[in-house]
mmCIF file of C-alpha atoms in Angstrom:
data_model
loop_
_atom_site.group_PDB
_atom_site.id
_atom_site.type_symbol
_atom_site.label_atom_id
_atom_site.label_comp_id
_atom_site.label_asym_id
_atom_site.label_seq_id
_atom_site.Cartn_x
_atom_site.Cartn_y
_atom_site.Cartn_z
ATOM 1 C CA UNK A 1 59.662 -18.937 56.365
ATOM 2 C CA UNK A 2 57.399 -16.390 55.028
ATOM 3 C CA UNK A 3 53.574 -16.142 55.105
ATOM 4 C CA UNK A 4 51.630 -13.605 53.094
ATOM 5 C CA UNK A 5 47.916 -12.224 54.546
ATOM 6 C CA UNK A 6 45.509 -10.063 52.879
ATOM 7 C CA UNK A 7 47.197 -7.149 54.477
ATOM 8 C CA UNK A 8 50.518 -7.982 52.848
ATOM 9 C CA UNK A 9 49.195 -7.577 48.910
ATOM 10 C CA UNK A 10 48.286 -4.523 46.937
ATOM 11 C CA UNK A 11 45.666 -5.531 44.588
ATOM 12 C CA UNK A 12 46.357 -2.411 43.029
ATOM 13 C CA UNK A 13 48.803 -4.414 40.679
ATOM 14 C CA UNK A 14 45.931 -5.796 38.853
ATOM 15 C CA UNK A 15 43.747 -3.156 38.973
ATOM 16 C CA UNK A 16 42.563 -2.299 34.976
ATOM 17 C CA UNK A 17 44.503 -5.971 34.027
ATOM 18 C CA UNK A 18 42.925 -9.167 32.863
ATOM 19 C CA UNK A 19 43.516 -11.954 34.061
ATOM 20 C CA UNK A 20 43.143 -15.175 31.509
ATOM 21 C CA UNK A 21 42.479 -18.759 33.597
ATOM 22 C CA UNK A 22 43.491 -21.393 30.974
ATOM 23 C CA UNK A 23 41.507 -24.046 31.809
ATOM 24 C CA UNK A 24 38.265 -24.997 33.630
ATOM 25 C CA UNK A 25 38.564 -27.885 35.720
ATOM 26 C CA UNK A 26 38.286 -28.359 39.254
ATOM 27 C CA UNK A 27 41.400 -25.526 39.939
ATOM 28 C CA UNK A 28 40.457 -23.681 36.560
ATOM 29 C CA UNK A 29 36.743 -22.990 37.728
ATOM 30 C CA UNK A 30 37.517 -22.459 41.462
ATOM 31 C CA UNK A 31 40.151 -20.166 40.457
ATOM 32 C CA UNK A 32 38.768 -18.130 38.056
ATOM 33 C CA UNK A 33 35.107 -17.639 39.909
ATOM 34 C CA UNK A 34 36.494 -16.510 43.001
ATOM 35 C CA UNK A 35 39.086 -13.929 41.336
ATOM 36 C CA UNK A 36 35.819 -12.923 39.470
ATOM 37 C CA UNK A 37 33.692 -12.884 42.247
ATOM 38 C CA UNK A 38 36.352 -10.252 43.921
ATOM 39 C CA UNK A 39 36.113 -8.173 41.280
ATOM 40 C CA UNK A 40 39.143 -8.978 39.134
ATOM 41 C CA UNK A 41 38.781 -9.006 35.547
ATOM 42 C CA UNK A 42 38.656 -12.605 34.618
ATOM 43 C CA UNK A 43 38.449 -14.525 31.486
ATOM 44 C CA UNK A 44 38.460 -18.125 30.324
ATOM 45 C CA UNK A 45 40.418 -19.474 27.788
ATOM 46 C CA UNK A 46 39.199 -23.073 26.538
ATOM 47 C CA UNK A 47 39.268 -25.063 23.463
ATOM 48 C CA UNK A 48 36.279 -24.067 21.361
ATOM 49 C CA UNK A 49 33.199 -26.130 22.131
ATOM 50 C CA UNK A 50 34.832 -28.440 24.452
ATOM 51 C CA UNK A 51 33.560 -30.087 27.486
ATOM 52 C CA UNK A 52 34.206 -26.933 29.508
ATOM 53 C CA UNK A 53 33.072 -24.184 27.066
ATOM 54 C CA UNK A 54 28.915 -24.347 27.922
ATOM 55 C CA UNK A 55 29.617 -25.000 31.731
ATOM 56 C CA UNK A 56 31.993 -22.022 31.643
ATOM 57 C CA UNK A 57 29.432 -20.004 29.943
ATOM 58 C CA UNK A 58 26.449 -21.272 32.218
ATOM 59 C CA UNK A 59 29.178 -19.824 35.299
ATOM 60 C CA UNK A 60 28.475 -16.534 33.276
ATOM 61 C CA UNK A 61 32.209 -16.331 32.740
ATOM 62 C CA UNK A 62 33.527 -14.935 29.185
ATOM 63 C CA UNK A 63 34.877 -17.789 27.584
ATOM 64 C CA UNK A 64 37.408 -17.088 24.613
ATOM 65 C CA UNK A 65 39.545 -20.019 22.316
ATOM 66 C CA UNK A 66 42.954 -20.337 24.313
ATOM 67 C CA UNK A 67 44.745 -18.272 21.675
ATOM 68 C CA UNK A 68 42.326 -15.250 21.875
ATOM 69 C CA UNK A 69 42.393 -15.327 25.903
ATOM 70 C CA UNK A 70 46.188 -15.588 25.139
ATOM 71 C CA UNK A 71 46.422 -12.407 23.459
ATOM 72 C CA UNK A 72 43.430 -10.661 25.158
ATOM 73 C CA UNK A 73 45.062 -10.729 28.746
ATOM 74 C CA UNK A 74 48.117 -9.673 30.475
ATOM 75 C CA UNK A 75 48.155 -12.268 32.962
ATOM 76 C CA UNK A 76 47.924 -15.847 31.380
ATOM 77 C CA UNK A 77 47.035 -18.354 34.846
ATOM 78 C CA UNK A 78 47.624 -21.729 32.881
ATOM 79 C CA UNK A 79 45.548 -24.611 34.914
ATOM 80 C CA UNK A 80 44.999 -27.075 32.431
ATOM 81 C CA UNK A 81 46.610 -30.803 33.115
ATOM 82 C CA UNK A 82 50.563 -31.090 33.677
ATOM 83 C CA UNK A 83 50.840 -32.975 30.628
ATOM 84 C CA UNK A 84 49.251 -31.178 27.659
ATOM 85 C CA UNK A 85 50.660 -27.755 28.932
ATOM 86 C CA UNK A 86 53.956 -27.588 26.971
ATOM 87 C CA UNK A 87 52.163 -28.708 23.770
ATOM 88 C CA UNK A 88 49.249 -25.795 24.509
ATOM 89 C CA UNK A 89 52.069 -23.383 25.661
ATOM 90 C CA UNK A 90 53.748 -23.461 22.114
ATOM 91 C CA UNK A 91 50.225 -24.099 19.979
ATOM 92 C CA UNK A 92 48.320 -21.520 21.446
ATOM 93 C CA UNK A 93 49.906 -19.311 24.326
ATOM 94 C CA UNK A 94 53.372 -18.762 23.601
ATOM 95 C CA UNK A 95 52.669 -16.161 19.986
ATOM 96 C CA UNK A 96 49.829 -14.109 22.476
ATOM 97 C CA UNK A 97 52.729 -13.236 25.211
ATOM 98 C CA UNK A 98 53.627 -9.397 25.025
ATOM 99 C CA UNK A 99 56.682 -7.251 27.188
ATOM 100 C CA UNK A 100 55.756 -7.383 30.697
ATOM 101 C CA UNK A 101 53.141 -10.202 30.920
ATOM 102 C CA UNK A 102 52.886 -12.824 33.615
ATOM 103 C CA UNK A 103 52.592 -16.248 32.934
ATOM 104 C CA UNK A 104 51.031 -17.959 35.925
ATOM 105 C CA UNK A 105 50.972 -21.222 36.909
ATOM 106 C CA UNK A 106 49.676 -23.389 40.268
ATOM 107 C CA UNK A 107 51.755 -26.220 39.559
ATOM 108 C CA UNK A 108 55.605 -25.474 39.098
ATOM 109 C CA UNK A 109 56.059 -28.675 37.051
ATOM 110 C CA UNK A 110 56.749 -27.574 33.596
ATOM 111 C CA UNK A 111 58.530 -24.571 34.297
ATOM 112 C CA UNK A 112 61.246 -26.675 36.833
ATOM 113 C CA UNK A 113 61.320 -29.432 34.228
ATOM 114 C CA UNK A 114 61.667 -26.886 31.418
ATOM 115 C CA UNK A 115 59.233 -28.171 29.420
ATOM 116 C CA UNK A 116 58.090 -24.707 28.952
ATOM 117 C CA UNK A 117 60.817 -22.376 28.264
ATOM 118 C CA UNK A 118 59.165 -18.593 28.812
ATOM 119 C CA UNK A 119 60.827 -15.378 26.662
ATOM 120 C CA UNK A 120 62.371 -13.193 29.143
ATOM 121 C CA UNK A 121 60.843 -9.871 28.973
ATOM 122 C CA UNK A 122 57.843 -11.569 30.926
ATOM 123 C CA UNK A 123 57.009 -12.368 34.860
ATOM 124 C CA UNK A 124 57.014 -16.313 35.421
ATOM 125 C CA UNK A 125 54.859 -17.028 38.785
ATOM 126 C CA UNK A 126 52.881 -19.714 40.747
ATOM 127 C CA UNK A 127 49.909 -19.069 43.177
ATOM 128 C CA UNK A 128 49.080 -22.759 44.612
ATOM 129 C CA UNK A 129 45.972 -23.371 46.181
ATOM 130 C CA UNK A 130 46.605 -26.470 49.093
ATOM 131 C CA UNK A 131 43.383 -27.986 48.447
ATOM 132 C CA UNK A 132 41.242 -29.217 45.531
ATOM 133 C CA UNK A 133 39.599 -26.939 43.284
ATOM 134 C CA UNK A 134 35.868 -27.758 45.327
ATOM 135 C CA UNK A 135 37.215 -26.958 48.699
ATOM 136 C CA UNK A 136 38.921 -23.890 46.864
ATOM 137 C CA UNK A 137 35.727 -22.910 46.094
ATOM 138 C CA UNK A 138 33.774 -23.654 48.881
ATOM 139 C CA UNK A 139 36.008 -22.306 51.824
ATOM 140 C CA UNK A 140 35.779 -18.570 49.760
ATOM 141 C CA UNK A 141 31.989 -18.754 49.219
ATOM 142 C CA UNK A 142 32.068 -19.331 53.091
ATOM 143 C CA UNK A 143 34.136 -16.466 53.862
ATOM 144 C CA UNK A 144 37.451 -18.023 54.331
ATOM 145 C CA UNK A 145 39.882 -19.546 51.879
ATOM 146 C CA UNK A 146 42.566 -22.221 51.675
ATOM 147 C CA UNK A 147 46.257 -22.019 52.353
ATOM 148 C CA UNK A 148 48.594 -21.845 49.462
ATOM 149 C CA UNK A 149 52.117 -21.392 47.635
ATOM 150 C CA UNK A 150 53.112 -18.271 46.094
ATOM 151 C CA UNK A 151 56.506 -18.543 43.894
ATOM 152 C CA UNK A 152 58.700 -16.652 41.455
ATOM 153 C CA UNK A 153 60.838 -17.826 39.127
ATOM 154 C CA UNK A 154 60.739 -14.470 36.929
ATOM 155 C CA UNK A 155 60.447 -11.103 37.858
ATOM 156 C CA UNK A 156 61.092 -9.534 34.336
ATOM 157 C CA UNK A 157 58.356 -5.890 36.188
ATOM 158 C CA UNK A 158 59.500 -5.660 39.393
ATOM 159 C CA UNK A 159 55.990 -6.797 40.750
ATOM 160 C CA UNK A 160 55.644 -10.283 40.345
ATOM 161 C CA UNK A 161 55.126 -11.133 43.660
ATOM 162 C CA UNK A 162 52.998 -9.113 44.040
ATOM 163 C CA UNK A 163 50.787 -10.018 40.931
ATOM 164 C CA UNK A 164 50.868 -13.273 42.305
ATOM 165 C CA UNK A 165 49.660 -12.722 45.566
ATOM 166 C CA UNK A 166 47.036 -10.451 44.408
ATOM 167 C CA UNK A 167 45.544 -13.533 42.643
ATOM 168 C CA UNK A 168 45.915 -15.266 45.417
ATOM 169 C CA UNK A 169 43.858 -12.762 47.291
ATOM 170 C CA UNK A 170 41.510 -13.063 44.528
ATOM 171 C CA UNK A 171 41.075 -17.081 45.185
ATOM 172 C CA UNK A 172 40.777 -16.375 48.834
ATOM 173 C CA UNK A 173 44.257 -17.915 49.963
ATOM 174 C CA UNK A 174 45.814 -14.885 51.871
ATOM 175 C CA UNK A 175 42.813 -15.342 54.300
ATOM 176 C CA UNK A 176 44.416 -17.974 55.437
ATOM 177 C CA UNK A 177 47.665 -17.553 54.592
ATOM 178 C CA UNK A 178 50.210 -17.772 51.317
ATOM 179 C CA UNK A 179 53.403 -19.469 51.944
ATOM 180 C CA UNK A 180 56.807 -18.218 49.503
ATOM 181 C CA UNK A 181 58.532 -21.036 48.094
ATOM 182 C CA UNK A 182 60.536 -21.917 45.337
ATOM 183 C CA UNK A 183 59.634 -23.849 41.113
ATOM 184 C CA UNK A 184 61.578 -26.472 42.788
ATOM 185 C CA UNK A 185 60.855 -27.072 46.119
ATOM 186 C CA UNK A 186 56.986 -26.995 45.074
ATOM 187 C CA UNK A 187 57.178 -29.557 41.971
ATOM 188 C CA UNK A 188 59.635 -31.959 44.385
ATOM 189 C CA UNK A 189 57.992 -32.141 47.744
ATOM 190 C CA UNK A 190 54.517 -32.435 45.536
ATOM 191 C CA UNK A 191 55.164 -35.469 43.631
ATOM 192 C CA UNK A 192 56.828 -36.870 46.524
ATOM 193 C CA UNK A 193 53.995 -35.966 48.309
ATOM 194 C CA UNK A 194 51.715 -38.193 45.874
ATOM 195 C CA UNK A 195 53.958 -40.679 45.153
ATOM 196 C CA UNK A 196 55.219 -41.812 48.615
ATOM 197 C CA UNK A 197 52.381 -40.781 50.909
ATOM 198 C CA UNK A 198 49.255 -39.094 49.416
ATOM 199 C CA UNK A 199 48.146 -41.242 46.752
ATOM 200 C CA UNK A 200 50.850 -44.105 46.160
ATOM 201 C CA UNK A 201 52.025 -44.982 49.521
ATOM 202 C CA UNK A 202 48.431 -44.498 51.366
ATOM 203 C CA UNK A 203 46.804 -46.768 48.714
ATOM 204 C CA UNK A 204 49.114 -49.205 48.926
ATOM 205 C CA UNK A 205 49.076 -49.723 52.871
ATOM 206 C CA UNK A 206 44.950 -49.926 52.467
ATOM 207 C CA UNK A 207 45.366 -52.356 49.933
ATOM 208 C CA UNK A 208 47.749 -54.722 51.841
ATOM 209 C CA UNK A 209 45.974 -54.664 55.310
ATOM 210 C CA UNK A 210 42.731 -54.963 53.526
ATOM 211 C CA UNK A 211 44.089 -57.937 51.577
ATOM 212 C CA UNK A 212 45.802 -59.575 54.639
ATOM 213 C CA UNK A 213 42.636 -59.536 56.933
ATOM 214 C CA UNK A 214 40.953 -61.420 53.892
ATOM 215 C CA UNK A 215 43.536 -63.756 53.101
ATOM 216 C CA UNK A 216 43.424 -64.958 56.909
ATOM 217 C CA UNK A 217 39.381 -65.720 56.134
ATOM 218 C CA UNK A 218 37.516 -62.210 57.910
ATOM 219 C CA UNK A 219 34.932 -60.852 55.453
ATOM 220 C CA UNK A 220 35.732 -58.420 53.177
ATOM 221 C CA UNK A 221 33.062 -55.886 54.317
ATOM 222 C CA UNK A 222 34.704 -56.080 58.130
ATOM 223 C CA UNK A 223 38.177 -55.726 56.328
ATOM 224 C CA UNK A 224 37.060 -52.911 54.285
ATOM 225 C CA UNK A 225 36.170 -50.802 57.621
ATOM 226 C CA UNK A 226 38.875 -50.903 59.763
ATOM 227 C CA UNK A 227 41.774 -50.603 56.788
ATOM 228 C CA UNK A 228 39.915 -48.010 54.432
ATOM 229 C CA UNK A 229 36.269 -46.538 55.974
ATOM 230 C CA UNK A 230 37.908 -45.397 58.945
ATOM 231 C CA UNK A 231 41.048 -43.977 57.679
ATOM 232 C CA UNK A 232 39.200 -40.661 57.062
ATOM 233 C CA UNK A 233 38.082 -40.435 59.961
ATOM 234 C CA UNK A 234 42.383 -40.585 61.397
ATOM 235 C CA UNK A 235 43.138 -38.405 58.680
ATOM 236 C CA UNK A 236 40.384 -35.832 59.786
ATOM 237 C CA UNK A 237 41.884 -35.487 63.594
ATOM 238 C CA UNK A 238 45.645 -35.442 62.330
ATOM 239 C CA UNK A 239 44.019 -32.573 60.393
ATOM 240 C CA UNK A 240 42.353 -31.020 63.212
ATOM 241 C CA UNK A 241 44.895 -31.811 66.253
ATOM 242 C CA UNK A 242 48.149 -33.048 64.762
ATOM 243 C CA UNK A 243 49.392 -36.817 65.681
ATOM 244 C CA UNK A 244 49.419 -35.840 69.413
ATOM 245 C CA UNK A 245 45.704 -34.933 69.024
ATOM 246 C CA UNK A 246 45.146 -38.043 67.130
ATOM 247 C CA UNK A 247 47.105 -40.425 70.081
ATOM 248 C CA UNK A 248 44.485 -38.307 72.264
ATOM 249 C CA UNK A 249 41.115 -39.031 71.075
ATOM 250 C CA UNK A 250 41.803 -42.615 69.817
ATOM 251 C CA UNK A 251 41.799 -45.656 72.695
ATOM 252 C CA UNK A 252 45.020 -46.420 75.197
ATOM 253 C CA UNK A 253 45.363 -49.304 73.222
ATOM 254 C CA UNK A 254 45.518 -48.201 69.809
ATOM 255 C CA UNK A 255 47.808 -45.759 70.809
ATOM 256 C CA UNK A 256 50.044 -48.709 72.355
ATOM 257 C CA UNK A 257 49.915 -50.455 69.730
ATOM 258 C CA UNK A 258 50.236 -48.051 67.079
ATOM 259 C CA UNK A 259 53.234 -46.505 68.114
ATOM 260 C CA UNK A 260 54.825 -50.018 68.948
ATOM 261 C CA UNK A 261 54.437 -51.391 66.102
ATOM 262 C CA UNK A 262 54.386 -48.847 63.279
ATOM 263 C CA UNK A 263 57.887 -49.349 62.541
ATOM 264 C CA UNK A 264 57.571 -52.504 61.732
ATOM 265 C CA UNK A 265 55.314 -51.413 58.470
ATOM 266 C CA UNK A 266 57.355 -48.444 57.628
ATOM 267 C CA UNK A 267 60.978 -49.872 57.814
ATOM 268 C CA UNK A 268 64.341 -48.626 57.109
ATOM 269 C CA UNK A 269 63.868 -50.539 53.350
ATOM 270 C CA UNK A 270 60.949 -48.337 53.089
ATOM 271 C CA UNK A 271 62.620 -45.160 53.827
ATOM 272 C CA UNK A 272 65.523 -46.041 51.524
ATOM 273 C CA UNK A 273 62.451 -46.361 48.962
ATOM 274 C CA UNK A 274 61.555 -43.073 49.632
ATOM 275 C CA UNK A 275 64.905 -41.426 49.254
ATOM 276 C CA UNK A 276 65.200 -43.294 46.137
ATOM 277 C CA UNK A 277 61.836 -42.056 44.532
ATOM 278 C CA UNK A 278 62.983 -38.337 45.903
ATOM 279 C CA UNK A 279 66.113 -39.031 44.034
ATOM 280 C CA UNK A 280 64.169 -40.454 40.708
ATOM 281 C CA UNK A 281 61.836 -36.711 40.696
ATOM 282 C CA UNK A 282 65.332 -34.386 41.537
ATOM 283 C CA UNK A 283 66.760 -35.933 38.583
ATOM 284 C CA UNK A 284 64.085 -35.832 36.489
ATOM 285 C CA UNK A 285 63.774 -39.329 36.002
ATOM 286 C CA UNK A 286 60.046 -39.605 36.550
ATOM 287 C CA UNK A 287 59.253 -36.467 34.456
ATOM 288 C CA UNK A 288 61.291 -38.072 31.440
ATOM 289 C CA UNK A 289 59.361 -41.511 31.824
ATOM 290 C CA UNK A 290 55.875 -39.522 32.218
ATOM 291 C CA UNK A 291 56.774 -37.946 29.243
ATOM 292 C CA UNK A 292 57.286 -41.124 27.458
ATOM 293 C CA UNK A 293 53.924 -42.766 28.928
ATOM 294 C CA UNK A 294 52.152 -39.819 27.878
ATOM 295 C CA UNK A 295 53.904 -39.989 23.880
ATOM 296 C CA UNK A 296 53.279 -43.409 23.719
ATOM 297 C CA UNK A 297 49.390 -43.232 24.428
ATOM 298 C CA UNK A 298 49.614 -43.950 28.415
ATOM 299 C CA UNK A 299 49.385 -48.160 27.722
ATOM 300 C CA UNK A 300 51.207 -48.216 31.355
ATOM 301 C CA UNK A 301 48.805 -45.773 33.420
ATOM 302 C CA UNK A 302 45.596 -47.543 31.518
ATOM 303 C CA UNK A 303 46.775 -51.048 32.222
ATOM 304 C CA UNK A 304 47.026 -49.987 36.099
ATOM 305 C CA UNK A 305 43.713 -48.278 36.214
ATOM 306 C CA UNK A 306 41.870 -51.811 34.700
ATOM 307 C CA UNK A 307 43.737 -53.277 37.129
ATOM 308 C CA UNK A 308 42.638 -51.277 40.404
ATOM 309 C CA UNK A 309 39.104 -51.120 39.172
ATOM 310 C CA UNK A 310 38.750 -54.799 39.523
ATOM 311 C CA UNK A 311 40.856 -55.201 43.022
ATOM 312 C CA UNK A 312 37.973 -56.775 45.301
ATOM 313 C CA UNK A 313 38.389 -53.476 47.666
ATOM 314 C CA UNK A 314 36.964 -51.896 45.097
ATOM 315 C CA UNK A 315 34.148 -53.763 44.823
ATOM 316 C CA UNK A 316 33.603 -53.788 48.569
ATOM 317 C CA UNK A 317 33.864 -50.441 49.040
ATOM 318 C CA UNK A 318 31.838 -49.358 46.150
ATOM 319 C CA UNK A 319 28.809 -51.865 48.251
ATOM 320 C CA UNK A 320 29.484 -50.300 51.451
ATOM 321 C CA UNK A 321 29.833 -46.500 50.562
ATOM 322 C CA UNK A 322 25.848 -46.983 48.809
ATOM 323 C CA UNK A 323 25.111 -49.179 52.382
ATOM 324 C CA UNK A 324 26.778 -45.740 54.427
ATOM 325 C CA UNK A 325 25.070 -43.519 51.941
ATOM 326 C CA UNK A 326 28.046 -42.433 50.486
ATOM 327 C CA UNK A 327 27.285 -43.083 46.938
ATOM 328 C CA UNK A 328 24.471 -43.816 44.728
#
């Protein structure tokens, strides 16, 4: 394992470069303000008088089409969603590239997937923030910065690395530390991440205890605390302290009966679930049918999303989170 710090890059490698963040989301402004705010030549590349352009502008960062950012820099940092980034590669990125470039990316999805197929005589690199694009920006303006991922899949100068890391130092990452990894290990372990614990499998556990205590006739608002409300507040000391932290600062008996009876919700059939899901994103599998969901108009993803907005923990939570002040 190796972990980059701030004494570990030479920022010289960008020094008289520009550096063009395609994109201004929640990475895409996080990103490019900090690198800006360390004094690295930044510029944003956006579609012309989209959503993003005036916010960009009111950020006082130069703002430029996606073409002329293309052309204009000789890093391109491409951090606009996973799936429009092969169609905006070939539209309006691919024709700017010149010898020597880097094309940089946070996410290693396209590039492992080959839906983006670079020329050679360029540098193909990742710098991955571990944290949302707020945090991102909110740990640097307090002096300190998120971990990350720093990859290469092409080092066409000799330097890409070292480009990469310099962003990173840019974004405030090697303050706390940039971990080297691979295209592939990053795109695998973070859709399993998502799929099977982050966002799928975490959702799905609220959802059925929440839906259990109701069906045996406790209120919804009582259900609603102890399967979703207080999950942060886990989450925050396995953060802070780890699971033996956790075991620590919670009661003697839900620690007993935690760790007697978790096995029983997480059971060998679930693990063989999870090995099957890895085995569905190694093989490409899931990219090919989000491609397809994605060609088709999404009819899959938006039927989903009308059905979890109307799932009564939803509705419950949405009531208590105003009640806790946690929404207006």
């Amino acid at each position: 394992m190796k972990i980059y710090y701030e004494k570990d890059v030479n920022m010289d490698v960008l020094k008289d470069k520009t550096v063009a963040v395609i994109g201004y989301g929640s990475q895409g402004m996080a990103q490019s303000r900090n690198m800006a705010d360390s004094g690295l030549d930044v510029i944003v590349g956006l579609r012309k008088d989209g959503d993003s352009w005036e916010t960009a502008i009111s950020h006082d960062m130069p703002v430029m089409t996606v073409e002329e950012a293309s052309k204009e820099a000789d890093v391109i940092h491409v951090l606009i969603p996973d799936e429009i980034q092969a169609q905006v590669y070939e539209k309006s990125i691919k024709d700017g590239l010149k010898e020597g470039n880097t094309l940089s990316f946070s996410h290693g999805y396209n590039i492992h997937f080959q839906y983006i197929n670079p020329p050679k005589k360029v540098n193909v690199t990742m710098i991955a923030p571990k944290g949302p694009g707020s945090t991102v920006r909110q740990q640097y303006l307090d002096g300190f910065g998120v971990p990350g991922l720093v990859a290469v899949e092409q080092d066409y100068t000799g330097d890409a690395l070292q480009v990469a890391l310099a962003m990173g130092q840019g974004s405030g990452l090697t303050r706390a530390g940039v971990l080297e990894t691979t295209f592939k290990e990053e795109t695998e372990t973070d859709l399993f991440g998502e799929q099977v614990v982050l966002c799928g499998g975490a959702t799905e556990l609220i959802k059925a205890g929440f839906e259990t205590l109701v069906e045996a006739g406790y209120q919804p608002e009582v259900a609603y605390f102890e399967t979703c409300h207080e999950l942060k507040l886990i989450v925050d000391l396995i953060y802070q302290k780890g699971f033996a932290g956790m075991w620590n600062d919670v009661s003697n008996t839900a620690e007993f009966g935690g760790l007697t009876r978790r096995d029983r919700v997480i059971t060998d059939e679930s693990r063989k679930e999870m090995k099957k899901i890895l085995e569905e994103i190694q093989t490409g599998k899931f990219a090919k049918e989000w491609a397809l969901e994605n060609q088709s108009g999404r009819p899959q993803l938006n039927r989903m999303r009308a059905i979890e907005s109307e799932l009564e923990i939803e509705k419950q939570g949405k009531k208590l989170r105003k009640l806790c002040g946690l929404e207006k």
